[in-house]
Amino acid sequence: DVKVTQSSRYLVKRTGEKVFLECVQDMDHENMFWYRQDPGLGLRLIYFSYDVKMKEKGDIPEGYSVSREKKERFSLILESASTNQTSMYLCASSFQNTGELFFGEGSRLTVL
Amino acid sequence: QQPVQSPQAVILREGEDAVINCSSSKALYSVHWYRQKHGEAPVFLMILLKGGEQKGHEKISASFNEKKQQSSLYLTASQLSYSGTYFCGTDTQTGANNLFFGTGTRLTVIP
C-alpha cells in the first residue's frame, strides 16, 4: 500500500513557539505539497516541491517555510506560531506529470 | 486562483443522483476530484485532462468543458458510502500538478 505519513496527528503549541511538521512518502514521488484545511475555506496550498532542495510558494506561504533535504521527506516549519495558524495541515505527494495526489491523514495544530 | 464549487451542500436519498459543479476563472490544464470522509484524508476519484482524456471511478463520472473552464461530477444511484465532502482541484499549468482546491461540497446520503 502506498503511504504518506505525517509525524503528528495532534499538536498543541504556544504562541511564538517553533513548530515542525514532518511528512514522509514511500512512493518515490517527485512532487510533495503542504495544504492547510479550514472550515468553509477548503484546502489551500502553502508550499510545494518538485525535487530535492527545490520549493515553490503556494497561495498562502506567509508565516511558513519548508525543507526538502531528501526525496521522501518534506517538512513544514512555523518559525513563530500564531493563533491564526491553528488548523488542519495536510501533506500530499504525486508523480511529476499530472497524477493523483496521495494525502496523509493530517496534523491538527492548535496554537494557544 | 481557487475554483468555485456548487452547491455547498446536498442531501440525497439512496438511489438518487447528484451533480457537483466546479468553475475556474483561469484556463485549465486538468481538473481533479477528491472525496474526503469525516476524519480521513482526501481520496482521489477522478482526473480530467485538457483534450478530453478521462480517468474514472465506477458509478461516478465527470465532464470537463475547457472553453467554459468548468467541470461537473456526476454521482448516479447514490449509495450511503458516497457521503463525504467532495473537492475539485484545478491545475492551470501544463503538467505541474499544482492544484488549487475549491471549498468543497458536503454530500449526505440518507437511507
PDB file of C-alpha atoms in Angstrom:
ATOM      1  CA  ASP A   1       0.000   0.000   0.000  1.00  0.00           C
ATOM      2  CA  VAL A   2       1.189   3.458  -0.866  1.00  0.00           C
ATOM      3  CA  LYS A   3       1.651   5.680   2.079  1.00  0.00           C
ATOM      4  CA  VAL A   4       2.059   9.294   3.105  1.00  0.00           C
ATOM      5  CA  THR A   5       2.844   9.535   6.797  1.00  0.00           C
ATOM      6  CA  GLN A   6       2.620  12.711   8.856  1.00  0.00           C
ATOM      7  CA  SER A   7       4.589  12.754  12.054  1.00  0.00           C
ATOM      8  CA  SER A   8       1.941  14.002  14.466  1.00  0.00           C
ATOM      9  CA  ARG A   9      -1.838  13.724  14.315  1.00  0.00           C
ATOM     10  CA  TYR A  10      -2.392  16.308  17.050  1.00  0.00           C
ATOM     11  CA  LEU A  11      -0.165  19.084  18.375  1.00  0.00           C
ATOM     12  CA  VAL A  12      -0.751  21.861  20.862  1.00  0.00           C
ATOM     13  CA  LYS A  13       1.758  24.721  20.877  1.00  0.00           C
ATOM     14  CA  ARG A  14       2.014  28.172  22.408  1.00  0.00           C
ATOM     15  CA  THR A  15       2.202  31.445  20.516  1.00  0.00           C
ATOM     16  CA  GLY A  16       5.768  32.165  19.434  1.00  0.00           C
ATOM     17  CA  GLU A  17       6.959  28.560  19.516  1.00  0.00           C
ATOM     18  CA  LYS A  18       8.711  26.997  16.539  1.00  0.00           C
ATOM     19  CA  VAL A  19       6.756  24.125  15.051  1.00  0.00           C
ATOM     20  CA  PHE A  20       7.951  21.333  12.764  1.00  0.00           C
ATOM     21  CA  LEU A  21       5.508  19.192  10.816  1.00  0.00           C
ATOM     22  CA  GLU A  22       7.086  16.269   9.014  1.00  0.00           C
ATOM     23  CA  CYS A  23       5.821  14.247   6.088  1.00  0.00           C
ATOM     24  CA  VAL A  24       7.309  11.087   4.593  1.00  0.00           C
ATOM     25  CA  GLN A  25       6.169   9.241   1.475  1.00  0.00           C
ATOM     26  CA  ASP A  26       7.242   5.796   0.322  1.00  0.00           C
ATOM     27  CA  MET A  27       6.228   6.015  -3.343  1.00  0.00           C
ATOM     28  CA  ASP A  28       9.321   7.702  -4.802  1.00  0.00           C
ATOM     29  CA  HIS A  29       7.169  10.686  -5.821  1.00  0.00           C
ATOM     30  CA  GLU A  30       8.887  13.775  -7.157  1.00  0.00           C
ATOM     31  CA  ASN A  31       6.195  16.222  -6.028  1.00  0.00           C
ATOM     32  CA  MET A  32       5.260  16.972  -2.452  1.00  0.00           C
ATOM     33  CA  PHE A  33       2.767  19.519  -1.135  1.00  0.00           C
ATOM     34  CA  TRP A  34       1.602  21.130   2.079  1.00  0.00           C
ATOM     35  CA  TYR A  35      -2.006  22.309   2.392  1.00  0.00           C
ATOM     36  CA  ARG A  36      -3.973  23.725   5.262  1.00  0.00           C
ATOM     37  CA  GLN A  37      -7.643  22.941   5.619  1.00  0.00           C
ATOM     38  CA  ASP A  38     -10.075  25.247   7.392  1.00  0.00           C
ATOM     39  CA  PRO A  39     -13.887  25.028   7.588  1.00  0.00           C
ATOM     40  CA  GLY A  40     -15.513  26.853   4.699  1.00  0.00           C
ATOM     41  CA  LEU A  41     -12.185  27.583   3.020  1.00  0.00           C
ATOM     42  CA  GLY A  42     -11.315  24.174   1.621  1.00  0.00           C
ATOM     43  CA  LEU A  43      -7.704  23.180   1.078  1.00  0.00           C
ATOM     44  CA  ARG A  44      -5.255  25.996   0.482  1.00  0.00           C
ATOM     45  CA  LEU A  45      -1.763  25.382  -0.858  1.00  0.00           C
ATOM     46  CA  ILE A  46       1.070  26.632   1.350  1.00  0.00           C
ATOM     47  CA  TYR A  47       4.208  25.333  -0.387  1.00  0.00           C
ATOM     48  CA  PHE A  48       5.169  22.623  -2.803  1.00  0.00           C
ATOM     49  CA  SER A  49       8.345  20.985  -4.052  1.00  0.00           C
ATOM     50  CA  TYR A  50       9.217  19.329  -7.366  1.00  0.00           C
ATOM     51  CA  ASP A  51      12.542  17.929  -6.309  1.00  0.00           C
ATOM     52  CA  VAL A  52      15.045  17.727  -3.506  1.00  0.00           C
ATOM     53  CA  LYS A  53      16.083  21.160  -2.260  1.00  0.00           C
ATOM     54  CA  MET A  54      13.501  22.849  -4.504  1.00  0.00           C
ATOM     55  CA  LYS A  55      10.486  24.725  -3.182  1.00  0.00           C
ATOM     56  CA  GLU A  56       7.777  26.946  -4.589  1.00  0.00           C
ATOM     57  CA  LYS A  57       5.286  29.195  -2.825  1.00  0.00           C
ATOM     58  CA  GLY A  58       1.644  28.360  -2.985  1.00  0.00           C
ATOM     59  CA  ASP A  59      -1.315  30.594  -2.211  1.00  0.00           C
ATOM     60  CA  ILE A  60      -0.610  31.285   1.464  1.00  0.00           C
ATOM     61  CA  PRO A  61       3.118  30.937   2.239  1.00  0.00           C
ATOM     62  CA  GLU A  62       3.327  33.807   4.747  1.00  0.00           C
ATOM     63  CA  GLY A  63       4.438  32.629   8.159  1.00  0.00           C
ATOM     64  CA  TYR A  64       5.644  29.255   6.859  1.00  0.00           C
ATOM     65  CA  SER A  65       8.806  27.772   5.430  1.00  0.00           C
ATOM     66  CA  VAL A  66       9.643  24.303   4.128  1.00  0.00           C
ATOM     67  CA  SER A  67      12.582  21.968   3.776  1.00  0.00           C
ATOM     68  CA  ARG A  68      13.189  19.087   1.415  1.00  0.00           C
ATOM     69  CA  GLU A  69      16.601  17.561   2.002  1.00  0.00           C
ATOM     70  CA  LYS A  70      15.607  14.054   0.897  1.00  0.00           C
ATOM     71  CA  LYS A  71      13.198  12.984  -1.814  1.00  0.00           C
ATOM     72  CA  GLU A  72      10.891  11.162   0.548  1.00  0.00           C
ATOM     73  CA  ARG A  73      10.636  13.835   3.230  1.00  0.00           C
ATOM     74  CA  PHE A  74       9.021  17.282   3.182  1.00  0.00           C
ATOM     75  CA  SER A  75       8.900  19.391   6.329  1.00  0.00           C
ATOM     76  CA  LEU A  76       6.712  22.379   7.105  1.00  0.00           C
ATOM     77  CA  ILE A  77       8.107  24.886   9.588  1.00  0.00           C
ATOM     78  CA  LEU A  78       6.284  27.584  11.510  1.00  0.00           C
ATOM     79  CA  GLU A  79       9.091  29.846  12.743  1.00  0.00           C
ATOM     80  CA  SER A  80       6.908  31.603  15.303  1.00  0.00           C
ATOM     81  CA  ALA A  81       3.467  30.063  15.664  1.00  0.00           C
ATOM     82  CA  SER A  82       0.456  32.355  15.913  1.00  0.00           C
ATOM     83  CA  THR A  83      -3.143  31.619  16.849  1.00  0.00           C
ATOM     84  CA  ASN A  84      -4.316  32.149  13.269  1.00  0.00           C
ATOM     85  CA  GLN A  85      -2.196  29.168  12.255  1.00  0.00           C
ATOM     86  CA  THR A  86      -4.458  26.851  14.222  1.00  0.00           C
ATOM     87  CA  SER A  87      -5.616  24.483  11.505  1.00  0.00           C
ATOM     88  CA  MET A  88      -5.512  21.023   9.972  1.00  0.00           C
ATOM     89  CA  TYR A  89      -2.361  20.564   7.878  1.00  0.00           C
ATOM     90  CA  LEU A  90      -2.350  18.021   5.067  1.00  0.00           C
ATOM     91  CA  CYS A  91       0.684  16.736   3.238  1.00  0.00           C
ATOM     92  CA  ALA A  92       0.366  15.183  -0.225  1.00  0.00           C
ATOM     93  CA  SER A  93       2.645  13.694  -2.860  1.00  0.00           C
ATOM     94  CA  SER A  94       2.388  12.768  -6.529  1.00  0.00           C
ATOM     95  CA  PHE A  95       4.412  11.796  -9.553  1.00  0.00           C
ATOM     96  CA  GLN A  96       5.658  14.729 -11.529  1.00  0.00           C
ATOM     97  CA  ASN A  97       3.388  14.829 -14.552  1.00  0.00           C
ATOM     98  CA  THR A  98      -0.295  15.005 -13.775  1.00  0.00           C
ATOM     99  CA  GLY A  99      -1.333  12.258 -11.473  1.00  0.00           C
ATOM    100  CA  GLU A 100      -3.379  11.717  -8.390  1.00  0.00           C
ATOM    101  CA  LEU A 101      -2.337  13.267  -5.136  1.00  0.00           C
ATOM    102  CA  PHE A 102      -1.906  10.931  -2.211  1.00  0.00           C
ATOM    103  CA  PHE A 103      -2.704  12.610   1.076  1.00  0.00           C
ATOM    104  CA  GLY A 104      -1.540  11.960   4.587  1.00  0.00           C
ATOM    105  CA  GLU A 105      -4.071  11.751   7.405  1.00  0.00           C
ATOM    106  CA  GLY A 106      -3.355  15.277   8.541  1.00  0.00           C
ATOM    107  CA  SER A 107      -1.867  17.051  11.536  1.00  0.00           C
ATOM    108  CA  ARG A 108      -4.250  19.100  13.636  1.00  0.00           C
ATOM    109  CA  LEU A 109      -2.330  22.005  15.142  1.00  0.00           C
ATOM    110  CA  THR A 110      -3.730  24.159  17.922  1.00  0.00           C
ATOM    111  CA  VAL A 111      -1.814  27.311  18.836  1.00  0.00           C
ATOM    112  CA  LEU A 112      -2.745  28.789  22.219  1.00  0.00           C
TER     113      LEU A 112
ATOM    114  CA  GLN B   1      -6.975  31.013  -8.192  1.00  0.00           C
ATOM    115  CA  GLN B   2      -9.332  28.976  -6.034  1.00  0.00           C
ATOM    116  CA  PRO B   3     -12.137  27.415  -8.107  1.00  0.00           C
ATOM    117  CA  VAL B   4     -15.762  27.874  -7.109  1.00  0.00           C
ATOM    118  CA  GLN B   5     -17.821  24.816  -6.226  1.00  0.00           C
ATOM    119  CA  SER B   6     -21.583  24.475  -6.082  1.00  0.00           C
ATOM    120  CA  PRO B   7     -23.688  23.521  -4.300  1.00  0.00           C
ATOM    121  CA  GLN B   8     -22.075  23.895  -0.885  1.00  0.00           C
ATOM    122  CA  ALA B   9     -24.131  21.035   0.493  1.00  0.00           C
ATOM    123  CA  VAL B  10     -26.661  18.494  -0.717  1.00  0.00           C
ATOM    124  CA  ILE B  11     -28.745  15.779   0.926  1.00  0.00           C
ATOM    125  CA  LEU B  12     -29.847  12.770  -1.093  1.00  0.00           C
ATOM    126  CA  ARG B  13     -31.791   9.609  -0.503  1.00  0.00           C
ATOM    127  CA  GLU B  14     -30.130   6.354  -1.537  1.00  0.00           C
ATOM    128  CA  GLY B  15     -30.547   5.783  -5.243  1.00  0.00           C
ATOM    129  CA  GLU B  16     -30.866   9.455  -6.162  1.00  0.00           C
ATOM    130  CA  ASP B  17     -28.467  11.292  -8.450  1.00  0.00           C
ATOM    131  CA  ALA B  18     -26.380  14.386  -7.805  1.00  0.00           C
ATOM    132  CA  VAL B  19     -24.264  16.834  -9.770  1.00  0.00           C
ATOM    133  CA  ILE B  20     -21.451  18.895  -8.297  1.00  0.00           C
ATOM    134  CA  ASN B  21     -20.036  21.784 -10.298  1.00  0.00           C
ATOM    135  CA  CYS B  22     -16.598  23.376 -10.327  1.00  0.00           C
ATOM    136  CA  SER B  23     -15.788  26.608 -12.096  1.00  0.00           C
ATOM    137  CA  SER B  24     -12.489  28.404 -12.609  1.00  0.00           C
ATOM    138  CA  SER B  25     -11.625  31.931 -13.683  1.00  0.00           C
ATOM    139  CA  LYS B  26      -8.438  30.674 -15.353  1.00  0.00           C
ATOM    140  CA  ALA B  27      -7.759  28.363 -18.273  1.00  0.00           C
ATOM    141  CA  LEU B  28      -7.345  24.824 -17.041  1.00  0.00           C
ATOM    142  CA  TYR B  29      -4.965  22.038 -17.925  1.00  0.00           C
ATOM    143  CA  SER B  30      -6.644  19.462 -15.727  1.00  0.00           C
ATOM    144  CA  VAL B  31      -9.306  19.020 -13.076  1.00  0.00           C
ATOM    145  CA  HIS B  32      -9.086  16.534 -10.219  1.00  0.00           C
ATOM    146  CA  TRP B  33     -11.910  15.320  -7.992  1.00  0.00           C
ATOM    147  CA  TYR B  34     -11.407  14.026  -4.437  1.00  0.00           C
ATOM    148  CA  ARG B  35     -13.699  12.793  -1.688  1.00  0.00           C
ATOM    149  CA  GLN B  36     -12.984  13.238   1.989  1.00  0.00           C
ATOM    150  CA  LYS B  37     -14.857  11.369   4.683  1.00  0.00           C
ATOM    151  CA  HIS B  38     -15.016  12.854   8.146  1.00  0.00           C
ATOM    152  CA  GLY B  39     -11.710  12.492   9.964  1.00  0.00           C
ATOM    153  CA  GLU B  40      -9.957  10.936   6.986  1.00  0.00           C
ATOM    154  CA  ALA B  41      -7.599  12.067   4.243  1.00  0.00           C
ATOM    155  CA  PRO B  42      -8.976  13.134   0.863  1.00  0.00           C
ATOM    156  CA  VAL B  43      -9.028  10.264  -1.628  1.00  0.00           C
ATOM    157  CA  PHE B  44      -8.628  10.580  -5.384  1.00  0.00           C
ATOM    158  CA  LEU B  45     -11.682   9.899  -7.537  1.00  0.00           C
ATOM    159  CA  MET B  46     -11.040  11.203 -10.998  1.00  0.00           C
ATOM    160  CA  ILE B  47      -8.822  13.301 -13.216  1.00  0.00           C
ATOM    161  CA  LEU B  48      -9.892  15.075 -16.398  1.00  0.00           C
ATOM    162  CA  LEU B  49      -7.250  16.356 -18.768  1.00  0.00           C
ATOM    163  CA  LYS B  50      -7.367  19.067 -21.381  1.00  0.00           C
ATOM    164  CA  GLY B  51      -8.057  17.390 -24.662  1.00  0.00           C
ATOM    165  CA  GLY B  52     -10.702  15.118 -23.259  1.00  0.00           C
ATOM    166  CA  GLU B  53      -8.786  12.228 -21.722  1.00  0.00           C
ATOM    167  CA  GLN B  54     -10.616  10.972 -18.678  1.00  0.00           C
ATOM    168  CA  LYS B  55      -9.822   8.561 -15.925  1.00  0.00           C
ATOM    169  CA  GLY B  56     -12.668   7.458 -13.811  1.00  0.00           C
ATOM    170  CA  HIS B  57     -14.206   5.700 -10.953  1.00  0.00           C
ATOM    171  CA  GLU B  58     -17.086   3.248 -11.269  1.00  0.00           C
ATOM    172  CA  LYS B  59     -20.575   4.769 -10.949  1.00  0.00           C
ATOM    173  CA  ILE B  60     -19.082   8.237 -10.741  1.00  0.00           C
ATOM    174  CA  SER B  61     -18.359  10.186 -13.890  1.00  0.00           C
ATOM    175  CA  ALA B  62     -17.356  13.701 -14.802  1.00  0.00           C
ATOM    176  CA  SER B  63     -17.220  16.172 -17.629  1.00  0.00           C
ATOM    177  CA  PHE B  64     -14.739  18.912 -18.428  1.00  0.00           C
ATOM    178  CA  ASN B  65     -15.676  21.897 -20.561  1.00  0.00           C
ATOM    179  CA  GLU B  66     -12.358  23.549 -21.393  1.00  0.00           C
ATOM    180  CA  LYS B  67     -13.913  26.582 -23.055  1.00  0.00           C
ATOM    181  CA  LYS B  68     -16.114  27.375 -20.081  1.00  0.00           C
ATOM    182  CA  GLN B  69     -13.360  26.382 -17.616  1.00  0.00           C
ATOM    183  CA  GLN B  70     -15.868  24.186 -15.811  1.00  0.00           C
ATOM    184  CA  SER B  71     -16.132  20.616 -14.635  1.00  0.00           C
ATOM    185  CA  SER B  72     -19.055  18.659 -13.244  1.00  0.00           C
ATOM    186  CA  LEU B  73     -19.033  15.467 -11.182  1.00  0.00           C
ATOM    187  CA  TYR B  74     -21.980  13.114 -11.644  1.00  0.00           C
ATOM    188  CA  LEU B  75     -22.925  10.645  -8.942  1.00  0.00           C
ATOM    189  CA  THR B  76     -25.601   8.227 -10.072  1.00  0.00           C
ATOM    190  CA  ALA B  77     -27.702   5.889  -7.964  1.00  0.00           C
ATOM    191  CA  SER B  78     -26.055   7.203  -4.813  1.00  0.00           C
ATOM    192  CA  GLN B  79     -25.083   4.858  -2.018  1.00  0.00           C
ATOM    193  CA  LEU B  80     -24.602   5.549   1.678  1.00  0.00           C
ATOM    194  CA  SER B  81     -20.854   5.223   1.107  1.00  0.00           C
ATOM    195  CA  TYR B  82     -20.917   8.269  -1.176  1.00  0.00           C
ATOM    196  CA  SER B  83     -21.377  10.566   1.819  1.00  0.00           C
ATOM    197  CA  GLY B  84     -18.486  12.934   2.371  1.00  0.00           C
ATOM    198  CA  THR B  85     -17.098  16.217   1.182  1.00  0.00           C
ATOM    199  CA  TYR B  86     -16.152  16.458  -2.480  1.00  0.00           C
ATOM    200  CA  PHE B  87     -13.388  18.761  -3.633  1.00  0.00           C
ATOM    201  CA  CYS B  88     -12.371  19.757  -7.103  1.00  0.00           C
ATOM    202  CA  GLY B  89      -8.734  20.678  -7.666  1.00  0.00           C
ATOM    203  CA  THR B  90      -7.666  22.664 -10.697  1.00  0.00           C
ATOM    204  CA  ASP B  91      -4.286  22.774 -12.417  1.00  0.00           C
ATOM    205  CA  THR B  92      -3.655  25.809 -14.608  1.00  0.00           C
ATOM    206  CA  GLN B  93      -0.121  24.832 -15.670  1.00  0.00           C
ATOM    207  CA  THR B  94       0.764  22.065 -18.065  1.00  0.00           C
ATOM    208  CA  GLY B  95       1.806  19.048 -16.086  1.00  0.00           C
ATOM    209  CA  ALA B  96       2.703  20.965 -12.964  1.00  0.00           C
ATOM    210  CA  ASN B  97       0.139  19.122 -10.883  1.00  0.00           C
ATOM    211  CA  ASN B  98      -0.011  22.150  -8.648  1.00  0.00           C
ATOM    212  CA  LEU B  99      -3.647  22.058  -7.585  1.00  0.00           C
ATOM    213  CA  PHE B 100      -5.878  24.762  -6.196  1.00  0.00           C
ATOM    214  CA  PHE B 101      -8.894  23.293  -4.453  1.00  0.00           C
ATOM    215  CA  GLY B 102     -12.447  24.524  -4.156  1.00  0.00           C
ATOM    216  CA  THR B 103     -14.152  24.966  -0.789  1.00  0.00           C
ATOM    217  CA  GLY B 104     -15.903  21.625  -1.067  1.00  0.00           C
ATOM    218  CA  THR B 105     -19.406  20.209  -1.396  1.00  0.00           C
ATOM    219  CA  ARG B 106     -20.758  18.264   1.542  1.00  0.00           C
ATOM    220  CA  LEU B 107     -22.841  15.335   0.288  1.00  0.00           C
ATOM    221  CA  THR B 108     -25.039  13.380   2.701  1.00  0.00           C
ATOM    222  CA  VAL B 109     -26.829  10.246   1.554  1.00  0.00           C
ATOM    223  CA  ILE B 110     -29.629   9.053   3.803  1.00  0.00           C
ATOM    224  CA  PRO B 111     -31.477   5.699   3.725  1.00  0.00           C
TER     225      PRO B 111
END
